Structure formats: C-alpha cells, structure tokens
PDB file of C-alpha atoms in Angstrom:
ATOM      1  CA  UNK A1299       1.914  28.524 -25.705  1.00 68.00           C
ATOM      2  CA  UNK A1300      -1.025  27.714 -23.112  1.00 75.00           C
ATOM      3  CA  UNK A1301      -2.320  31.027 -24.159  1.00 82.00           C
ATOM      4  CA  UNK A1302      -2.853  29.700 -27.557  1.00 83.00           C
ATOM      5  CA  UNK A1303      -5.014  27.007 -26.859  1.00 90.00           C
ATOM      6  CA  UNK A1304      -8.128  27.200 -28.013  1.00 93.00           C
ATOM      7  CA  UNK A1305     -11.149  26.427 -25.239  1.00 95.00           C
ATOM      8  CA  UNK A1306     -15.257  25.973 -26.147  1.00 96.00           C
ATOM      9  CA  UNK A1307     -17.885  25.427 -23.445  1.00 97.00           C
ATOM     10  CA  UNK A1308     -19.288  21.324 -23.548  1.00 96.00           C
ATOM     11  CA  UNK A1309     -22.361  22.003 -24.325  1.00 96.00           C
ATOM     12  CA  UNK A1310     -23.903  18.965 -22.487  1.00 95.00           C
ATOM     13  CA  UNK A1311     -22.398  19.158 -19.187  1.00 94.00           C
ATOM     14  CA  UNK A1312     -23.158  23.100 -19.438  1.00 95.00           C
ATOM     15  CA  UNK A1313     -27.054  22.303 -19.392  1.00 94.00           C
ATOM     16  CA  UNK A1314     -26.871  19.497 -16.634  1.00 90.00           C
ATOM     17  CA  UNK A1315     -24.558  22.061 -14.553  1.00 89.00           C
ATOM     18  CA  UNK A1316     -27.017  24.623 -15.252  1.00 90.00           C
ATOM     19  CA  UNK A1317     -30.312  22.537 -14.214  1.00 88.00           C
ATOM     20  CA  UNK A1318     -28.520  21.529 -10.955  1.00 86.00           C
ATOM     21  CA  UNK A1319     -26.888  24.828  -9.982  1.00 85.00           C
ATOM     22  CA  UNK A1320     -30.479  26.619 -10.784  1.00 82.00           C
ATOM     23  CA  UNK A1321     -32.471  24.053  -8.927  1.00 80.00           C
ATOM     24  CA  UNK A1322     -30.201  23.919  -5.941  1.00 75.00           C
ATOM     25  CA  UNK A1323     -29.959  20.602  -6.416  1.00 71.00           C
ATOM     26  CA  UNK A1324     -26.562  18.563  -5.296  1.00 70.00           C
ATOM     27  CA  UNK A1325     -24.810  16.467  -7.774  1.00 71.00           C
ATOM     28  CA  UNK A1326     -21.046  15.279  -6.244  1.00 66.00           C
ATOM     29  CA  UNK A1327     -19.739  18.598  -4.941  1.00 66.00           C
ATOM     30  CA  UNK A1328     -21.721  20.691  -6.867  1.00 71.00           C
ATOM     31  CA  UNK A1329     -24.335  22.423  -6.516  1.00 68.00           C
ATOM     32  CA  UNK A1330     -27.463  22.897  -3.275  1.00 66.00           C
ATOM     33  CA  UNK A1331     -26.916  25.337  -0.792  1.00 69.00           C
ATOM     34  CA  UNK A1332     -27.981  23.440   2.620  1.00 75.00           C
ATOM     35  CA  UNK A1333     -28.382  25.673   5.086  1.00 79.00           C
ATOM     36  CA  UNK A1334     -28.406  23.661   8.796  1.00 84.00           C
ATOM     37  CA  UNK A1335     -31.446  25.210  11.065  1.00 89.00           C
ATOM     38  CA  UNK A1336     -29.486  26.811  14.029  1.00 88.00           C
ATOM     39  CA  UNK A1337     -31.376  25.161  16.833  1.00 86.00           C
ATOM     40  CA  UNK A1338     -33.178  27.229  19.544  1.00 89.00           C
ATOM     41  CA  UNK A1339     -31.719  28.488  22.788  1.00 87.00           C
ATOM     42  CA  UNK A1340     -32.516  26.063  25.387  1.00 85.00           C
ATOM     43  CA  UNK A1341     -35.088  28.100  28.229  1.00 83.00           C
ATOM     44  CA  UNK A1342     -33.120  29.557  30.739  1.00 82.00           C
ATOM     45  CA  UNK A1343     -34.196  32.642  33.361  1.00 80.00           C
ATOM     46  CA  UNK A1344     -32.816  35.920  31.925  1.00 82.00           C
ATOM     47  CA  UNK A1345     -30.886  36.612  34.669  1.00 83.00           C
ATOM     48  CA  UNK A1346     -27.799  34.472  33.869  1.00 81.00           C
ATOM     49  CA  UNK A1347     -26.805  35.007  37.609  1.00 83.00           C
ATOM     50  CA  UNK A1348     -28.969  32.475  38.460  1.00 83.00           C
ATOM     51  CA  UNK A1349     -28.309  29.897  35.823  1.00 83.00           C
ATOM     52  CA  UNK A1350     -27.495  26.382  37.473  1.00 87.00           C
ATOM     53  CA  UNK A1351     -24.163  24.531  36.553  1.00 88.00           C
ATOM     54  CA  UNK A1352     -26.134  22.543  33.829  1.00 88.00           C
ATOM     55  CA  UNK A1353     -27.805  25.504  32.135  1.00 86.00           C
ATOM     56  CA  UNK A1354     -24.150  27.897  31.865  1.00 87.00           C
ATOM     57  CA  UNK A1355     -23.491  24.109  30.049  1.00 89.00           C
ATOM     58  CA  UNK A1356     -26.053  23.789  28.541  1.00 89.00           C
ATOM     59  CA  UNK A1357     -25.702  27.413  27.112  1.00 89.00           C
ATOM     60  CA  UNK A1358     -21.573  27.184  26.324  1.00 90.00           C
ATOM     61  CA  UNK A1359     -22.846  23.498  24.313  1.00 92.00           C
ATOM     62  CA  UNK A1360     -25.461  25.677  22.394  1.00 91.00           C
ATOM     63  CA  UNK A1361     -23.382  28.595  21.625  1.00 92.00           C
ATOM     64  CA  UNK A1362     -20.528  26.171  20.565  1.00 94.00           C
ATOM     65  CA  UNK A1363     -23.384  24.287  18.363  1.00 93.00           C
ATOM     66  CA  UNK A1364     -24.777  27.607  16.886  1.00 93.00           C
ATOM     67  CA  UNK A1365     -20.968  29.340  16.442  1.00 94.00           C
ATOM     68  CA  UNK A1366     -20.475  25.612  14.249  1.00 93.00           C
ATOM     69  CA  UNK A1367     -23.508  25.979  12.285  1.00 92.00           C
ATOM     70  CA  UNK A1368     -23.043  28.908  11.432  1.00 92.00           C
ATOM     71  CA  UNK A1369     -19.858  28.476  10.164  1.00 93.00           C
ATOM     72  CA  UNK A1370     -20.521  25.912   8.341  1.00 89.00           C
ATOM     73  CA  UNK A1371     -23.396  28.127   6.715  1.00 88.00           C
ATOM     74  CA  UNK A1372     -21.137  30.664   5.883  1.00 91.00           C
ATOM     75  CA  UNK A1373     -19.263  28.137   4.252  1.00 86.00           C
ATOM     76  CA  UNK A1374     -22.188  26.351   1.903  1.00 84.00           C
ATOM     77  CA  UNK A1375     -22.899  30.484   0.742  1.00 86.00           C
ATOM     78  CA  UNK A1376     -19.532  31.127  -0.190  1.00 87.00           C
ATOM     79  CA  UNK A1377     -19.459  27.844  -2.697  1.00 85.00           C
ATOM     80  CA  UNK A1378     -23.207  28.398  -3.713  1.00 85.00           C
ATOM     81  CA  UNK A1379     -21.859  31.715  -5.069  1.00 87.00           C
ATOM     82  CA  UNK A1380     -18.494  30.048  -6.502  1.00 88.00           C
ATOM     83  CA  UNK A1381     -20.770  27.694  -8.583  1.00 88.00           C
ATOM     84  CA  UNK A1382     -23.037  30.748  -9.363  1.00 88.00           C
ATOM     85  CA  UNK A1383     -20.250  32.573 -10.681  1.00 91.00           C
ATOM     86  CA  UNK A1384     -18.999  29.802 -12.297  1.00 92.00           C
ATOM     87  CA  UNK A1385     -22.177  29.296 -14.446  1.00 92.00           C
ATOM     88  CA  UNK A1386     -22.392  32.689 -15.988  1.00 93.00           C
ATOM     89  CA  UNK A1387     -19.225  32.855 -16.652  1.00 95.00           C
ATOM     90  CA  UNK A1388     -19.574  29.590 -18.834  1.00 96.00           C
ATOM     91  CA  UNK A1389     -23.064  30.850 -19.796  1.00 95.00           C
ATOM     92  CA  UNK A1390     -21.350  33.757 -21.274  1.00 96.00           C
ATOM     93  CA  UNK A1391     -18.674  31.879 -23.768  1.00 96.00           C
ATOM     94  CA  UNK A1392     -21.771  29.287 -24.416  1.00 96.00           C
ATOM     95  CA  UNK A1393     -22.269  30.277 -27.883  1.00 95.00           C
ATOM     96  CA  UNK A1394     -18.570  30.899 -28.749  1.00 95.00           C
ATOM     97  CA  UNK A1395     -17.047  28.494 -31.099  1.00 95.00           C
ATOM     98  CA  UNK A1396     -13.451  29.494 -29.126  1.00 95.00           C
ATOM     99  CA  UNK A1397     -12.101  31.434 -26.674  1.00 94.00           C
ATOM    100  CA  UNK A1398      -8.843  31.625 -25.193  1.00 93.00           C
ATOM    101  CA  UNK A1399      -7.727  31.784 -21.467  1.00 92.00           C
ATOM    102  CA  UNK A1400      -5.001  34.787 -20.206  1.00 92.00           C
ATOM    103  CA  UNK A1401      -2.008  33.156 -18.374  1.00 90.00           C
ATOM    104  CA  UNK A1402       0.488  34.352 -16.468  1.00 90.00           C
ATOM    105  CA  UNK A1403       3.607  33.335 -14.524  1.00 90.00           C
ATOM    106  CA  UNK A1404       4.959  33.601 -10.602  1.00 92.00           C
ATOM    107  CA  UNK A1405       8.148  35.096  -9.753  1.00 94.00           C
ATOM    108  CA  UNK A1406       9.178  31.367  -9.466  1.00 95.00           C
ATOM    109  CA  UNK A1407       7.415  30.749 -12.988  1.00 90.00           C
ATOM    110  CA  UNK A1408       4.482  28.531 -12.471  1.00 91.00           C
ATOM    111  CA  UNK A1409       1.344  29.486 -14.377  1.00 88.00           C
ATOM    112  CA  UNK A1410      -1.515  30.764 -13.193  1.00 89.00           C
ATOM    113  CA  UNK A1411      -5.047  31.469 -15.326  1.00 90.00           C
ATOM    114  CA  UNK A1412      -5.941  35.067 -14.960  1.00 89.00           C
ATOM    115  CA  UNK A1413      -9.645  33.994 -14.675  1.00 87.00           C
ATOM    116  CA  UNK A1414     -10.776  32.874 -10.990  1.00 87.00           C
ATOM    117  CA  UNK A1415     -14.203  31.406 -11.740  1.00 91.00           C
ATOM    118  CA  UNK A1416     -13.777  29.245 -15.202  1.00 94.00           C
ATOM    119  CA  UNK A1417     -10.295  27.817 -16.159  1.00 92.00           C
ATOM    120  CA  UNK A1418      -8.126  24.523 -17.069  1.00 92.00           C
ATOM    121  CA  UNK A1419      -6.626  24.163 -13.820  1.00 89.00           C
ATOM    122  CA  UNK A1420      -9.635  24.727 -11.705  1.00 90.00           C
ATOM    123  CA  UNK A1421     -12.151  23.016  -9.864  1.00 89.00           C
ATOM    124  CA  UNK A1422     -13.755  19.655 -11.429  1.00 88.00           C
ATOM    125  CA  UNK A1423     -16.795  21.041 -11.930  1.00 88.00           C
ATOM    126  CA  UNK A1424     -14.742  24.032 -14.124  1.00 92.00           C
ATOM    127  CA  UNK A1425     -12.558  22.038 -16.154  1.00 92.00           C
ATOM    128  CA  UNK A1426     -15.889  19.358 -16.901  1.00 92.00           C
ATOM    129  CA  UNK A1427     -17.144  22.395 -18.585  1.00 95.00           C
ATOM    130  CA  UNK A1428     -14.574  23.284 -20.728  1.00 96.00           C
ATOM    131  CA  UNK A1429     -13.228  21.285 -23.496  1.00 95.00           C
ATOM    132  CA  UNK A1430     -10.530  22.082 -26.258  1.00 93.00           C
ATOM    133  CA  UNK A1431     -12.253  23.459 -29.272  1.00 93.00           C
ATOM    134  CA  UNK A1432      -9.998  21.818 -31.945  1.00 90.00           C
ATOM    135  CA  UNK A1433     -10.082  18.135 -29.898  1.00 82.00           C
ATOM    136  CA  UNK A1434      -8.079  15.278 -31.983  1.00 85.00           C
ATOM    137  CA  UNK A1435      -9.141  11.285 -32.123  1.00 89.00           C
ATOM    138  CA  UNK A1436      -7.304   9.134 -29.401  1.00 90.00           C
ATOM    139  CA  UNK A1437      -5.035   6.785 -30.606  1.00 94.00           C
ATOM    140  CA  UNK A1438      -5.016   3.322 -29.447  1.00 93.00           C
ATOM    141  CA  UNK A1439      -2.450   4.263 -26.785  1.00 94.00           C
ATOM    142  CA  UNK A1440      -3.982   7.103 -25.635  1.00 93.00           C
ATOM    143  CA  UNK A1441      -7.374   5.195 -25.115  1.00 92.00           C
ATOM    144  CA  UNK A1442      -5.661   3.099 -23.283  1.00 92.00           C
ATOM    145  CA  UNK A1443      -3.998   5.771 -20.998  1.00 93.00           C
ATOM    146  CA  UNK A1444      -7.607   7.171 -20.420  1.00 91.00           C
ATOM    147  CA  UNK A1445      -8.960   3.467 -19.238  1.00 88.00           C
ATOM    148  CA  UNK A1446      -6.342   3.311 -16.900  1.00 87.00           C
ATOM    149  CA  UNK A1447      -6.730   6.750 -15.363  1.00 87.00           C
ATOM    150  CA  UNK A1448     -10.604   6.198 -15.444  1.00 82.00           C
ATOM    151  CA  UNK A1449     -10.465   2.605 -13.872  1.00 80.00           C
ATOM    152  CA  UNK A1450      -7.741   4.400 -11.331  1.00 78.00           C
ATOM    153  CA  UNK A1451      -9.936   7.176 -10.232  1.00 78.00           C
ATOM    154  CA  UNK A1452     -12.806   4.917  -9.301  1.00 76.00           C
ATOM    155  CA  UNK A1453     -10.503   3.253  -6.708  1.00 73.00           C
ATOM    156  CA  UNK A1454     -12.343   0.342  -6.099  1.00 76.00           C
ATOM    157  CA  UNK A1455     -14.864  -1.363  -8.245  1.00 71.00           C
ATOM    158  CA  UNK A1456     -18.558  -0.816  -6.846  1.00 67.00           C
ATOM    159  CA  UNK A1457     -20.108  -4.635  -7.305  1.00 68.00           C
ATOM    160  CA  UNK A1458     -17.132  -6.746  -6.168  1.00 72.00           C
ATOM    161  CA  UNK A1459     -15.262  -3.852  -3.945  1.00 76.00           C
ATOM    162  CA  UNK A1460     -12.104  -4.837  -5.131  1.00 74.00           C
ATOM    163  CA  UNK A1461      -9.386  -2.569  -5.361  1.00 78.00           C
ATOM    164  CA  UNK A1462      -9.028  -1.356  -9.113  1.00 74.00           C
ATOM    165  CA  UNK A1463      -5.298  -0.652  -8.520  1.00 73.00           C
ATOM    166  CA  UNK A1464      -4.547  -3.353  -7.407  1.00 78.00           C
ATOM    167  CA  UNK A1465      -5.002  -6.022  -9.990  1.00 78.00           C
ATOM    168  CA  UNK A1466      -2.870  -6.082 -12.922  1.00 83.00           C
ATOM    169  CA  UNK A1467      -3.732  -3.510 -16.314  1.00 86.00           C
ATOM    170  CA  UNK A1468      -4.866  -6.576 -18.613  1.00 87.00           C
ATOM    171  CA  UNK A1469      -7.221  -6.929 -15.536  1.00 82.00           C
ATOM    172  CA  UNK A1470      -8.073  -3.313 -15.301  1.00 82.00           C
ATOM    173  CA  UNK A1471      -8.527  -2.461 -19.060  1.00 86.00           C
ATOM    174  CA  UNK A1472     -10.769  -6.150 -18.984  1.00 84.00           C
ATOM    175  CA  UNK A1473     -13.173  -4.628 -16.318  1.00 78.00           C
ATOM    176  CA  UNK A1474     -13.217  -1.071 -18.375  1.00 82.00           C
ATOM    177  CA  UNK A1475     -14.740  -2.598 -21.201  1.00 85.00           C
ATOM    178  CA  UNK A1476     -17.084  -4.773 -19.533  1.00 84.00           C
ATOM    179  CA  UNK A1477     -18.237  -1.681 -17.873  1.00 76.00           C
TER     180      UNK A1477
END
C-alpha cells in the first residue's frame, strides 16, 4: 500500500531550500553551482615541434588539469539542475494538502517511485521536503528510537569529539536532551 500514502510538501524546509537553491548558495550538499576557472595555457611557441621537454610537460600537466576541471564542471551543472528540478517539482505540490507518489516493482520486486526528481526514497535534500500529510504523535518509544538515530547520525559529538556510538544509550539519550 505505499501508493496509498498520503505525502504534503514541509512547508519550512521548502522556503529555506528555495532561498538557497535560488541564490546559489551551498547549504550541506545542496545547492551553489561552483564552477572552477580553467587556468590559462602556459606560453609556449606555436610550433609544438619546437617545444622543450618541460613545455610538452608542462602542456600534458595543463591539459590533464583542464580535462579535470572540466569534468568536475560538468559534474556541479548536472546537480545544479537535479536541485533545480527538484524545486519545481516541490514548488508545484506546494499548495496541495496531499498528493500521492506512483510505485512500481522490478522483475525481482523491489519498489521503485515512478518520479525521478521528488520522492521517499530519494536524495536527503528530497525526502527533507516531503513529509506524510496525515503524521501521528510519537510515542515515548518512538521518541526514543528517533534520539538514538539522531545522536547516531551525528557520529561524534562536536564539543568533546567523542564518539556518540560508542557510549552506552542512557549516555546517548542524556547528551540528546542536553542538546
């Protein structure tokens, strides 16, 4: 029944995913596309015939710099446009109260969400802007699961640098509520 479920857009993490994505700004992995300067060829006569040993080195260090660069350009577009994509996608359910997600299974029967850009099983940044439209209060032992899993995914605690994972869960859920 993971068709059934019932999905809204959170409203608050829409508007601070919007401002960052729009300003080309970088928050975590989203957002800002960075574009690295290609640097300039290094002067060399045109002739390559009479390049020394250090310029054809020179040269083969440059294009290997530039080929890098540019990948890596190529790269920051492609997930500028993801995040793009992403937004008005989620800008377009915005005002929805619900909305449902299509679903559909593998040959080997594992699920897959028919939409590539905004879904449950997606990227952080995705599933931080979706949350279930008919939500239901924690219980005790479910706030408790959701301590442990937040103190967990921090890894290590960021004034003492101990290992949160390490230390026992009275310990862990402890340093959850004093923080």
């Amino acid at each position: 029944h993971m068709q059934a479920t019932r999905w809204r857009i959170n409203r608050p993490i829409f508007e601070l995913y919007d401002k960052v994505v729009r300003s080309g700004g970088r928050v975590g992995s989203v957002g800002g596309l960075r574009e690295q300067e290609i640097p300039p060829h290094p002067e060399m006569p045109k002739d390559k015939a009479r390049w020394s040993e250090a310029q054809l080195e020179a040269h083969k260090r440059w294009v290997r710099h530039a080929a890098l660069t540019h990948k890596a350009n190529a790269t920051a577009r492609r997930r500028a446009m993801r995040e793009v994509r992403t937004l008005v996608v989620a800008e377009k359910f915005l005002d929805e109260e619900e909305f449902y997600f299509a679903c559909h299974f593998d040959f080997r029967g594992r699920l897959y969400y028919a939409s590539p850009d905004l879904y449950p099983q997606g990227r952080d940044s995705q599933r931080a802007l979706l949350e279930l439209a008919q939500g239901r209060e924690l219980s005790p032992s479910g706030l408790v699961a959701l301590a442990l899993h937040g103190a967990g995914r921090l890894g290590t605690c960021p004034w003492t640098g101990a290992k949160l994972s390490t230390i026992s869960i009275r310990e862990r859920l402890a340093w959850v509520d004093a923080h």
